[in-house]
Short mmCIF file of C-alpha atoms and ligand atoms in Angstrom, two decimals:
data_model
loop_
_atom_site.label_atom_id
_atom_site.label_comp_id
_atom_site.label_asym_id
_atom_site.label_seq_id
_atom_site.Cartn_x
_atom_site.Cartn_y
_atom_site.Cartn_z
CA UNK A 1093 161.86 -46.09 6.20
CA UNK A 1094 160.91 -44.01 3.11
CA UNK A 1095 163.44 -44.17 0.31
CA UNK A 1096 165.85 -41.39 -0.09
CA UNK A 1097 164.86 -38.42 -2.27
CA UNK A 1098 167.20 -38.39 -5.34
CA UNK A 1099 168.04 -35.27 -7.17
CA UNK A 1100 169.35 -34.71 -10.68
CA UNK A 1101 173.05 -33.79 -11.14
CA UNK A 1102 173.66 -30.05 -11.53
CA UNK A 1103 175.25 -30.57 -14.99
CA UNK A 1104 171.94 -31.45 -16.67
CA UNK A 1105 169.11 -29.11 -17.72
CA UNK A 1106 165.69 -30.21 -18.66
CA UNK A 1107 164.19 -28.54 -21.76
CA UNK A 1108 161.73 -25.86 -20.30
CA UNK A 1109 159.13 -26.76 -22.86
CA UNK A 1110 158.90 -30.49 -21.72
CA UNK A 1111 157.25 -32.71 -22.64
CA UNK A 1112 158.18 -32.63 -26.32
CA UNK A 1113 155.73 -35.31 -27.34
CA UNK A 1114 152.47 -36.62 -25.80
CA UNK A 1115 149.48 -38.63 -26.83
CA UNK A 1116 147.64 -35.42 -27.76
CA UNK A 1117 150.11 -34.93 -30.65
CA UNK A 1118 149.26 -38.27 -32.15
CA UNK A 1119 146.49 -38.41 -34.86
CA UNK A 1120 145.43 -41.99 -34.09
CA UNK A 1121 144.53 -43.85 -30.93
CA UNK A 1122 147.04 -43.05 -28.20
CA UNK A 1123 147.25 -42.98 -24.42
CA UNK A 1124 150.87 -43.25 -23.61
CA UNK A 1125 153.67 -41.93 -25.89
CA UNK A 1126 157.18 -42.68 -24.58
CA UNK A 1127 160.52 -44.44 -25.00
CA UNK A 1128 161.68 -43.26 -28.44
CA UNK A 1129 164.64 -43.78 -30.71
CA UNK A 1130 165.86 -40.57 -32.30
CA UNK A 1131 168.43 -39.92 -35.07
CA UNK A 1132 169.43 -37.13 -37.34
CA UNK A 1133 167.47 -37.80 -40.53
CA UNK A 1134 167.62 -35.95 -43.88
CA UNK A 1135 167.82 -32.28 -42.93
CA UNK A 1136 166.32 -32.70 -39.43
CA UNK A 1137 165.52 -35.51 -37.04
CA UNK A 1138 163.39 -38.63 -36.92
CA UNK A 1139 161.84 -40.25 -33.86
CA UNK A 1140 160.30 -43.64 -33.57
CA UNK A 1141 158.24 -43.84 -30.41
CA UNK A 1142 156.23 -46.37 -28.34
CA UNK A 1143 152.46 -45.76 -28.40
CA UNK A 1144 150.20 -47.63 -25.96
CA UNK A 1145 146.48 -47.15 -26.64
CA UNK A 1146 143.06 -48.27 -25.48
CA UNK A 1147 143.51 -48.13 -21.74
CA UNK A 1148 141.51 -51.08 -20.26
CA UNK A 1149 142.08 -50.38 -16.60
CA UNK A 1150 144.75 -51.74 -14.24
CA UNK A 1151 147.95 -52.12 -16.23
CA UNK A 1152 146.43 -53.20 -19.53
CA UNK A 1153 146.00 -51.60 -22.92
CA UNK A 1154 144.35 -52.94 -25.99
CA UNK A 1155 147.45 -52.40 -28.11
CA UNK A 1156 150.94 -51.08 -28.55
CA UNK A 1157 152.50 -49.80 -31.86
CA UNK A 1158 155.41 -47.69 -32.93
CA UNK A 1159 154.85 -44.28 -34.34
CA UNK A 1160 157.06 -42.02 -36.48
CA UNK A 1161 157.61 -38.28 -35.89
CA UNK A 1162 159.76 -35.89 -37.89
CA UNK A 1163 161.31 -32.62 -36.85
CA UNK A 1164 163.47 -29.84 -38.26
CA UNK A 1165 165.03 -29.00 -34.93
CA UNK A 1166 164.71 -32.12 -32.78
CA UNK A 1167 162.35 -30.22 -30.50
CA UNK A 1168 159.09 -29.58 -32.27
CA UNK A 1169 157.74 -32.79 -33.77
CA UNK A 1170 155.14 -33.70 -36.37
CA UNK A 1171 153.62 -37.16 -36.08
CA UNK A 1172 152.82 -39.07 -39.26
CA UNK A 1173 149.32 -40.14 -39.97
CA UNK A 1174 149.64 -43.75 -39.19
CA UNK A 1175 151.80 -45.99 -36.95
CA UNK A 1176 154.71 -47.55 -38.74
CA UNK A 1177 155.01 -50.89 -36.94
CA UNK A 1178 152.95 -53.18 -34.85
CA UNK A 1179 153.44 -56.91 -34.47
CA UNK A 1180 150.94 -59.30 -33.01
CA UNK A 1181 150.24 -62.96 -33.84
CA UNK A 1182 149.82 -66.25 -31.97
CA UNK A 1183 153.35 -66.01 -30.63
CA UNK A 1184 154.18 -62.26 -30.60
CA UNK A 1185 152.15 -60.03 -28.30
CA UNK A 1186 153.78 -56.64 -28.98
CA UNK A 1187 156.88 -54.78 -30.04
CA UNK A 1188 158.04 -51.72 -28.06
CA UNK A 1189 160.87 -49.54 -26.75
CA UNK A 1190 162.54 -48.75 -30.08
CA UNK A 1191 166.14 -47.36 -30.26
CA UNK A 1192 167.66 -46.04 -33.59
CA UNK A 1193 171.26 -46.18 -34.74
CA UNK A 1194 172.90 -45.30 -38.01
CA UNK A 1195 175.86 -47.45 -38.91
CA UNK A 1196 177.80 -46.92 -42.25
CA UNK A 1197 174.86 -45.02 -43.73
CA UNK A 1198 172.22 -47.66 -42.83
CA UNK A 1199 169.49 -47.11 -40.28
CA UNK A 1200 168.82 -49.85 -37.65
CA UNK A 1201 166.22 -50.17 -35.04
CA UNK A 1202 166.49 -52.32 -31.95
CA UNK A 1203 163.30 -53.09 -30.00
CA UNK A 1204 161.77 -55.34 -27.30
CA UNK A 1205 159.28 -58.04 -28.19
CA UNK A 1206 156.88 -59.72 -25.79
CA UNK A 1207 156.17 -63.19 -26.88
CA UNK A 1208 154.22 -66.12 -25.45
CA UNK A 1209 157.57 -67.69 -24.62
CA UNK A 1210 159.39 -64.78 -23.18
CA UNK A 1211 160.90 -61.35 -23.81
CA UNK A 1212 163.12 -61.03 -26.85
CA UNK A 1213 165.34 -58.32 -28.18
CA UNK A 1214 165.04 -57.66 -31.95
CA UNK A 1215 167.09 -55.85 -34.57
CA UNK A 1216 165.64 -54.43 -37.86
CA UNK A 1217 166.88 -52.49 -40.82
CA UNK A 1218 164.96 -49.74 -42.43
CA UNK A 1219 165.51 -47.44 -45.37
CA UNK A 1220 162.63 -45.05 -44.93
CA UNK A 1221 161.48 -45.55 -41.32
CA UNK A 1222 158.16 -46.85 -42.71
CA UNK A 1223 159.03 -50.42 -43.45
CA UNK A 1224 161.30 -52.61 -41.39
CA UNK A 1225 163.15 -55.75 -42.27
CA UNK A 1226 163.65 -57.95 -39.15
CA UNK A 1227 167.30 -59.16 -39.07
CA UNK A 1228 167.34 -61.14 -35.82
CA UNK A 1229 165.66 -61.70 -32.50
CA UNK A 1230 167.40 -62.96 -29.35
CA UNK A 1231 166.44 -65.88 -27.18
CA UNK A 1232 164.41 -64.85 -24.07
CA UNK A 1233 164.80 -63.03 -21.74
CA UNK A 1234 166.67 -60.03 -23.05
CA UNK A 1235 165.79 -56.47 -23.88
CA UNK A 1236 167.06 -52.87 -23.87
CA UNK A 1237 169.43 -53.67 -26.71
CA UNK A 1238 171.27 -50.74 -28.26
CA UNK A 1239 173.70 -50.77 -31.19
CA UNK A 1240 176.95 -48.80 -31.27
CA UNK A 1241 177.06 -46.45 -34.24
CA UNK A 1242 180.61 -47.66 -35.25
CA UNK A 1243 182.02 -51.12 -35.91
CA UNK A 1244 184.95 -52.41 -33.88
CA UNK A 1245 187.51 -54.60 -35.59
CA UNK A 1246 184.93 -55.05 -38.40
CA UNK A 1247 182.28 -56.25 -35.93
CA UNK A 1248 178.93 -54.71 -34.95
CA UNK A 1249 178.56 -54.17 -31.18
CA UNK A 1250 175.55 -53.98 -28.88
CA UNK A 1251 174.83 -53.36 -25.25
CA UNK A 1252 172.15 -55.56 -23.95
CA UNK A 1253 170.31 -56.52 -20.73
CA UNK A 1254 169.69 -60.22 -20.24
CA UNK A 1255 167.37 -60.90 -17.38
CA UNK A 1256 168.80 -63.81 -15.28
CA UNK A 1257 166.31 -64.79 -12.54
CA UNK A 1258 166.88 -68.34 -11.57
CA UNK A 1259 170.54 -67.73 -10.82
CA UNK A 1260 170.10 -64.35 -9.12
CA UNK A 1261 167.90 -65.46 -6.21
CA UNK A 1262 164.61 -64.77 -8.07
CA UNK A 1263 165.29 -60.97 -7.82
CA UNK A 1264 165.67 -58.42 -10.65
CA UNK A 1265 169.45 -58.23 -10.46
CA UNK A 1266 169.93 -57.30 -14.08
CA UNK A 1267 173.17 -55.92 -15.47
CA UNK A 1268 174.60 -54.53 -18.72
CA UNK A 1269 176.39 -56.80 -21.17
CA UNK A 1270 178.36 -56.30 -24.40
CA UNK A 1271 178.29 -58.67 -27.41
CA UNK A 1272 179.66 -58.50 -30.93
CA UNK A 1273 178.45 -59.80 -34.25
CA UNK A 1274 179.76 -60.04 -37.90
CA UNK A 1275 176.32 -59.70 -39.40
CA UNK A 1276 173.81 -58.57 -36.68
CA UNK A 1277 172.41 -62.09 -36.62
CA UNK A 1278 175.13 -64.10 -34.83
CA UNK A 1279 175.99 -62.59 -31.50
CA UNK A 1280 178.67 -63.67 -29.10
CA UNK A 1281 181.97 -63.06 -27.31
CA UNK A 1282 179.76 -61.50 -24.54
CA UNK A 1283 181.26 -59.56 -21.60
CA UNK A 1284 179.84 -58.01 -18.47
CA UNK A 1285 180.08 -54.28 -18.77
CA UNK A 1286 178.48 -53.17 -15.43
CA UNK A 1287 176.66 -54.71 -12.59
CA UNK A 1288 173.82 -53.12 -10.74
CA UNK A 1289 176.16 -52.81 -7.75
CA UNK A 1290 178.28 -50.36 -9.70
CA UNK A 1291 175.45 -47.75 -9.33
CA UNK A 1292 175.08 -46.92 -5.64
CA UNK A 1293 171.67 -45.32 -6.07
CA UNK A 1294 170.30 -48.57 -7.67
CA UNK A 1295 169.21 -51.56 -5.66
CA UNK A 1296 167.34 -53.38 -8.38
CA UNK A 1297 168.51 -53.42 -12.02
CA UNK A 1298 170.30 -51.35 -14.64
CA UNK A 1299 170.02 -51.40 -18.42
CA UNK A 1300 171.30 -49.71 -21.60
CA UNK A 1301 169.37 -46.60 -22.41
CA UNK A 1302 170.70 -44.66 -25.45
CA UNK A 1303 172.94 -46.03 -28.19
CA UNK A 1304 176.43 -45.13 -27.00
CA UNK A 1305 178.09 -41.87 -28.31
CA UNK A 1306 181.75 -41.83 -29.34
CA UNK A 1307 183.98 -39.17 -27.61
CA UNK A 1308 187.76 -38.74 -27.46
CA UNK A 1309 187.71 -40.32 -24.00
CA UNK A 1310 185.60 -43.37 -24.89
CA UNK A 1311 182.01 -44.34 -25.46
CA UNK A 1312 179.42 -42.47 -23.42
CA UNK A 1313 176.56 -44.81 -22.53
CA UNK A 1314 173.44 -43.23 -21.03
CA UNK A 1315 171.68 -45.95 -19.00
CA UNK A 1316 168.82 -46.40 -16.58
CA UNK A 1317 169.21 -47.44 -13.02
CA UNK A 1318 166.31 -48.68 -10.84
CA UNK A 1319 165.69 -48.75 -7.12
CA UNK A 1320 162.78 -50.45 -5.42
CA UNK A 1321 161.05 -49.38 -2.26
CA UNK A 1322 158.19 -51.71 -1.21
CA UNK A 1323 156.62 -48.80 0.68
CA UNK A 1324 155.96 -46.82 -2.47
CA UNK A 1325 152.80 -48.86 -3.03
CA UNK A 1326 150.31 -47.13 -5.27
CA UNK A 1327 151.67 -44.62 -7.73
CA UNK A 1328 150.22 -43.39 -11.05
CA UNK A 1329 147.43 -45.39 -12.73
CA UNK A 1330 148.79 -48.77 -11.75
CA UNK A 1331 147.60 -50.54 -8.55
CA UNK A 1332 151.12 -51.09 -7.38
CA UNK A 1333 154.33 -49.59 -8.70
CA UNK A 1334 157.20 -49.57 -6.34
CA UNK A 1335 160.17 -48.84 -8.67
CA UNK A 1336 161.92 -45.61 -9.46
CA UNK A 1337 163.86 -45.23 -12.69
CA UNK A 1338 166.77 -42.70 -12.99
CA UNK A 1339 169.10 -41.93 -15.86
CA UNK A 1340 172.82 -42.69 -15.27
CA UNK A 1341 175.87 -42.43 -17.46
CA UNK A 1342 178.88 -44.69 -18.02
CA UNK A 1343 182.11 -44.21 -19.96
CA UNK A 1344 183.43 -47.27 -21.80
CA UNK A 1345 186.96 -47.95 -23.00
CA UNK A 1346 187.39 -47.00 -26.70
CA UNK A 1347 189.65 -49.99 -27.35
CA UNK A 1348 187.87 -52.59 -25.25
CA UNK A 1349 184.31 -51.27 -25.19
CA UNK A 1350 183.06 -53.90 -22.76
CA UNK A 1351 185.32 -52.34 -20.05
CA UNK A 1352 183.70 -49.58 -18.07
CA UNK A 1353 186.14 -46.81 -17.23
CA UNK A 1354 183.84 -45.17 -14.79
CA UNK A 1355 180.15 -44.28 -14.21
CA UNK A 1356 178.12 -41.71 -12.32
CA UNK A 1357 177.77 -42.53 -8.65
CA UNK A 1358 174.73 -40.27 -8.34
CA UNK A 1359 171.79 -40.05 -10.71
CA UNK A 1360 172.29 -38.02 -13.85
CA UNK A 1361 168.55 -37.42 -14.00
CA UNK A 1362 166.23 -38.43 -11.20
CA UNK A 1363 162.38 -38.10 -11.42
CA UNK A 1364 161.52 -34.70 -9.92
CA UNK A 1365 159.08 -32.82 -12.08
CA UNK A 1366 155.23 -33.39 -12.22
CA UNK A 1367 155.40 -35.06 -15.63
CA UNK A 1368 158.01 -37.54 -14.22
CA UNK A 1369 156.63 -38.05 -10.71
CA UNK A 1370 152.92 -37.29 -10.68
CA UNK A 1371 151.02 -37.03 -13.94
CA UNK A 1372 151.38 -40.40 -15.42
CA UNK A 1373 150.74 -44.08 -15.78
CA UNK A 1374 153.81 -45.21 -13.83
CA UNK A 1375 155.22 -42.45 -11.72
CA UNK A 1376 158.91 -41.94 -10.86
CA UNK A 1377 160.17 -42.97 -14.22
CA UNK A 1378 162.99 -41.39 -16.21
CA UNK A 1379 163.83 -43.85 -19.11
CA UNK A 1380 166.52 -42.58 -21.44
CA UNK A 1381 166.46 -44.00 -25.00
CA UNK A 1382 168.43 -41.63 -27.24
CA UNK A 1383 171.40 -39.22 -26.88
CA UNK A 1384 172.52 -37.02 -29.65
CA UNK A 1385 175.47 -34.60 -29.82
CA UNK A 1386 174.13 -31.05 -30.47
CA UNK A 1387 175.78 -27.64 -30.79
CA UNK A 1388 177.68 -26.14 -27.90
CA UNK A 1389 179.50 -29.42 -27.14
CA UNK A 1390 176.30 -30.79 -25.61
CA UNK A 1391 174.52 -34.13 -25.54
CA UNK A 1392 170.73 -33.96 -25.93
CA UNK A 1393 169.01 -36.82 -24.09
CA UNK A 1394 165.54 -38.01 -24.92
CA UNK A 1395 163.62 -39.97 -22.28
CA UNK A 1396 160.25 -41.45 -21.52
CA UNK A 1397 158.73 -39.67 -18.46
CA UNK A 1398 156.35 -41.60 -16.20
CA UNK A 1399 155.80 -44.01 -19.15
CA UNK A 1400 153.43 -41.42 -20.46
CA UNK A 1401 155.25 -38.60 -22.44
CA UNK A 1402 158.61 -37.90 -24.03
CA UNK A 1403 160.93 -35.29 -22.61
CA UNK A 1404 164.37 -33.91 -23.32
CA UNK A 1405 167.40 -32.74 -21.30
CA UNK A 1406 170.90 -31.53 -22.12
CA UNK A 1407 174.31 -31.64 -20.54
CA UNK A 1408 177.79 -30.77 -21.76
CA UNK A 1409 179.51 -33.90 -23.01
CA UNK A 1410 182.61 -32.83 -21.10
CA UNK A 1411 180.67 -32.68 -17.87
CA UNK A 1412 179.27 -36.20 -18.50
CA UNK A 1413 182.76 -37.51 -19.00
CA UNK A 1414 184.07 -35.99 -15.84
CA UNK A 1415 181.01 -37.31 -13.98
CA UNK A 1416 182.13 -40.76 -15.00
CA UNK A 1417 185.84 -40.19 -14.46
CA UNK A 1418 185.53 -38.58 -11.11
CA UNK A 1419 182.82 -40.94 -9.92
CA UNK A 1420 180.79 -37.94 -8.63
C1 BMA B 528 160.72 -51.43 -18.26
C2 BMA B 528 160.07 -51.40 -19.66
C3 BMA B 528 160.00 -49.99 -20.15
C4 BMA B 528 159.33 -49.07 -19.16
C5 BMA B 528 160.07 -49.19 -17.82
C6 BMA B 528 159.43 -48.39 -16.73
O1 BMA B 528 160.70 -52.62 -17.63
O2 BMA B 528 158.79 -52.02 -19.56
O3 BMA B 528 159.18 -49.98 -21.34
O4 BMA B 528 159.50 -47.72 -19.61
O5 BMA B 528 160.02 -50.55 -17.39
O6 BMA B 528 158.12 -48.76 -16.49
#
């Protein structure tokens, strides 16, 4: 039976000029531009994005680096001349999927690292978004880390997505966890925030998307939620791609941020447009990585579409909260 067609919730609007960044905007080798961290920066905005280049066929590329783009309005972007980070040595294969968070005036970037010995989640500090000081990297397998922009009882906090396989029947049953740290190096006191079963439209895995946003009702965490349909078969450039990624949203308790007050029971944003469903490397992918409060009481969400371009959508923060509270 073909999988159910999912539609985006009526509270969210895509930016009509989507996508906001593609490989054509990049002045160096670039095939796929997606999954970006975005923060307010100086008088405008800064974006660090993932760039895969040198398509070799099947699912492989000759390299991945991180690029920097600046914008006055958060919509129109100018990409700097050169990439700002790439890591490759005998152990590290690549660094990707950056997220940016400002905490107490310092800028931090979390990222995923593919290594010879597994997938690790890293944290770096940067003053100028050009050079990065690596602070820590987790043990494998873990990724999709996002930092909260405020400390809690003097501690840094992150959401993360470890990938238990052995203990979950060899399937991708990956959930969202919360951990705290005094120094961004030593992490612990971990709690489960949400399981994949909390999102009825996911049958595979969930993961943190954007760094959480503080509201008077709690922390709004935009996440991704994945369902698999083996009948999807060939999609996009890859030989076989059977997953669908939607954006979802969860509300976390302000006092005990590992406790989920509620979450959307339907997708916030489901792949529907051509740039999400058709024209890309991996079709049916909406992968949120940044959420910024903007004028009009709205939250602007940036997401990778089809692992090929970067797009944007907006919803009223109030509507996102009620989506979580009413379990719509
Ligand atoms: C995840 C990561 C992301 C990617 C997503 C959809 O596992 O690899 O970088 O956007 O899959 O393909």
